[in-house]
Amino acid sequence: MAQDDDGPFSVRLAQILLVYADPTNKSGLGDLRLAVRRGRFPWLEAELGTCLREGLLTSESWAQVTGLHDRAGCPDPHRLRQLWHTVFPALPHPQD
């Protein structure tokens, strides 16, 4: 997994989550699914899968990578599960 020297997961993954998994962006997950189907973010499946499987996305790691020091913008576990199943509907969730 491409990872930033200062955090447990990559800045590019944080950027994707900030943009597409923001609960205020109602079309975000659908937009991300379309982008992935069109060949954008070819690294996302492996990187997000590893992150979820290894439990790397915590409130603390999110704050470290994004600079958001409260839970603002941090996807909750339900939202992350929804993200996975929306973007990769044919694949089992990495923690299943």
CSV table of C-alpha atoms in Angstrom, one decimal:
chain,number,residue,atom,x,y,z
A,1,MET,CA,0.0,0.0,0.0
A,2,ALA,CA,1.3,3.4,-0.9
A,3,GLN,CA,1.5,5.1,2.4
A,4,ASP,CA,2.6,8.5,3.6
A,5,ASP,CA,5.6,8.6,5.9
A,6,ASP,CA,3.5,10.4,8.5
A,7,GLY,CA,0.5,8.0,8.7
A,8,PRO,CA,-0.8,4.5,8.6
A,9,PHE,CA,-2.6,5.0,5.2
A,10,SER,CA,-1.9,7.0,2.2
A,11,VAL,CA,-2.8,10.7,1.7
A,12,ARG,CA,-4.5,9.7,-1.6
A,13,LEU,CA,-6.9,7.4,0.2
A,14,ALA,CA,-7.6,10.1,2.7
A,15,GLN,CA,-8.4,12.5,-0.2
A,16,ILE,CA,-10.8,10.0,-1.8
A,17,LEU,CA,-12.6,9.5,1.5
A,18,LEU,CA,-12.8,13.2,2.2
A,19,VAL,CA,-14.3,13.9,-1.2
A,20,TYR,CA,-16.5,10.8,-1.8
A,21,ALA,CA,-17.4,9.5,1.7
A,22,ASP,CA,-18.5,12.8,3.1
A,23,PRO,CA,-22.0,12.2,4.5
A,24,THR,CA,-23.0,15.7,3.2
A,25,ASN,CA,-22.2,14.6,-0.3
A,26,LYS,CA,-25.3,12.5,-1.2
A,27,SER,CA,-24.0,11.4,-4.6
A,28,GLY,CA,-20.5,10.8,-3.4
A,29,LEU,CA,-20.4,7.0,-3.2
A,30,GLY,CA,-22.3,6.6,-6.5
A,31,ASP,CA,-19.9,9.0,-8.2
A,32,LEU,CA,-16.9,7.0,-6.8
A,33,ARG,CA,-18.4,3.8,-8.1
A,34,LEU,CA,-18.7,5.3,-11.6
A,35,ALA,CA,-15.2,6.6,-11.4
A,36,VAL,CA,-13.8,3.2,-10.4
A,37,ARG,CA,-15.9,1.4,-13.1
A,38,ARG,CA,-14.4,3.9,-15.7
A,39,GLY,CA,-10.8,2.9,-14.6
A,40,ARG,CA,-10.0,5.8,-12.3
A,41,PHE,CA,-8.3,5.0,-9.0
A,42,PRO,CA,-7.1,1.5,-10.0
A,43,TRP,CA,-5.3,1.2,-6.6
A,44,LEU,CA,-8.4,1.9,-4.5
A,45,GLU,CA,-9.6,-1.7,-4.1
A,46,ALA,CA,-6.3,-3.1,-2.8
A,47,GLU,CA,-5.5,-0.1,-0.7
A,48,LEU,CA,-8.9,0.4,0.9
A,49,GLY,CA,-9.2,-3.4,1.4
A,50,THR,CA,-5.9,-3.5,3.2
A,51,CYS,CA,-6.8,-0.5,5.3
A,52,LEU,CA,-10.2,-2.0,6.3
A,53,ARG,CA,-8.8,-5.5,6.9
A,54,GLU,CA,-6.0,-4.3,9.1
A,55,GLY,CA,-8.1,-1.8,11.0
A,56,LEU,CA,-5.9,1.1,10.0
A,57,LEU,CA,-8.7,3.7,9.7
A,58,THR,CA,-9.3,4.9,13.2
A,59,SER,CA,-10.3,8.3,14.6
A,60,GLU,CA,-6.7,8.8,15.6
A,61,SER,CA,-5.2,7.8,12.2
A,62,TRP,CA,-7.8,9.9,10.4
A,63,ALA,CA,-6.8,13.0,12.4
A,64,GLN,CA,-3.2,12.3,11.8
A,65,VAL,CA,-3.6,12.0,8.0
A,66,THR,CA,-6.2,14.7,7.4
A,67,GLY,CA,-5.4,17.2,10.1
A,68,LEU,CA,-8.9,17.0,11.4
A,69,HIS,CA,-8.5,16.6,15.1
A,70,ASP,CA,-12.1,15.9,16.1
A,71,ARG,CA,-14.3,13.3,14.4
A,72,ALA,CA,-15.4,15.8,11.8
A,73,GLY,CA,-15.3,14.1,8.4
A,74,CYS,CA,-14.2,10.7,9.8
A,75,PRO,CA,-16.3,8.0,8.2
A,76,ASP,CA,-17.9,5.8,10.8
A,77,PRO,CA,-17.7,2.0,10.5
A,78,HIS,CA,-21.1,1.8,8.9
A,79,ARG,CA,-20.3,4.4,6.3
A,80,LEU,CA,-17.0,2.6,5.4
A,81,ARG,CA,-18.9,-0.7,5.0
A,82,GLN,CA,-21.5,1.1,2.8
A,83,LEU,CA,-18.7,2.7,0.8
A,84,TRP,CA,-17.1,-0.7,0.1
A,85,HIS,CA,-20.4,-2.4,-0.9
A,86,THR,CA,-21.4,0.5,-3.1
A,87,VAL,CA,-18.1,0.8,-4.9
A,88,PHE,CA,-17.2,-2.9,-5.0
A,89,PRO,CA,-20.6,-4.6,-4.9
A,90,ALA,CA,-19.4,-7.9,-6.3
A,91,LEU,CA,-16.7,-8.3,-3.6
A,92,PRO,CA,-17.1,-9.3,0.0
A,93,HIS,CA,-16.1,-6.8,2.6
A,94,PRO,CA,-12.5,-7.2,3.6
A,95,GLN,CA,-13.5,-7.9,7.2
A,96,ASP,CA,-16.0,-10.6,6.4
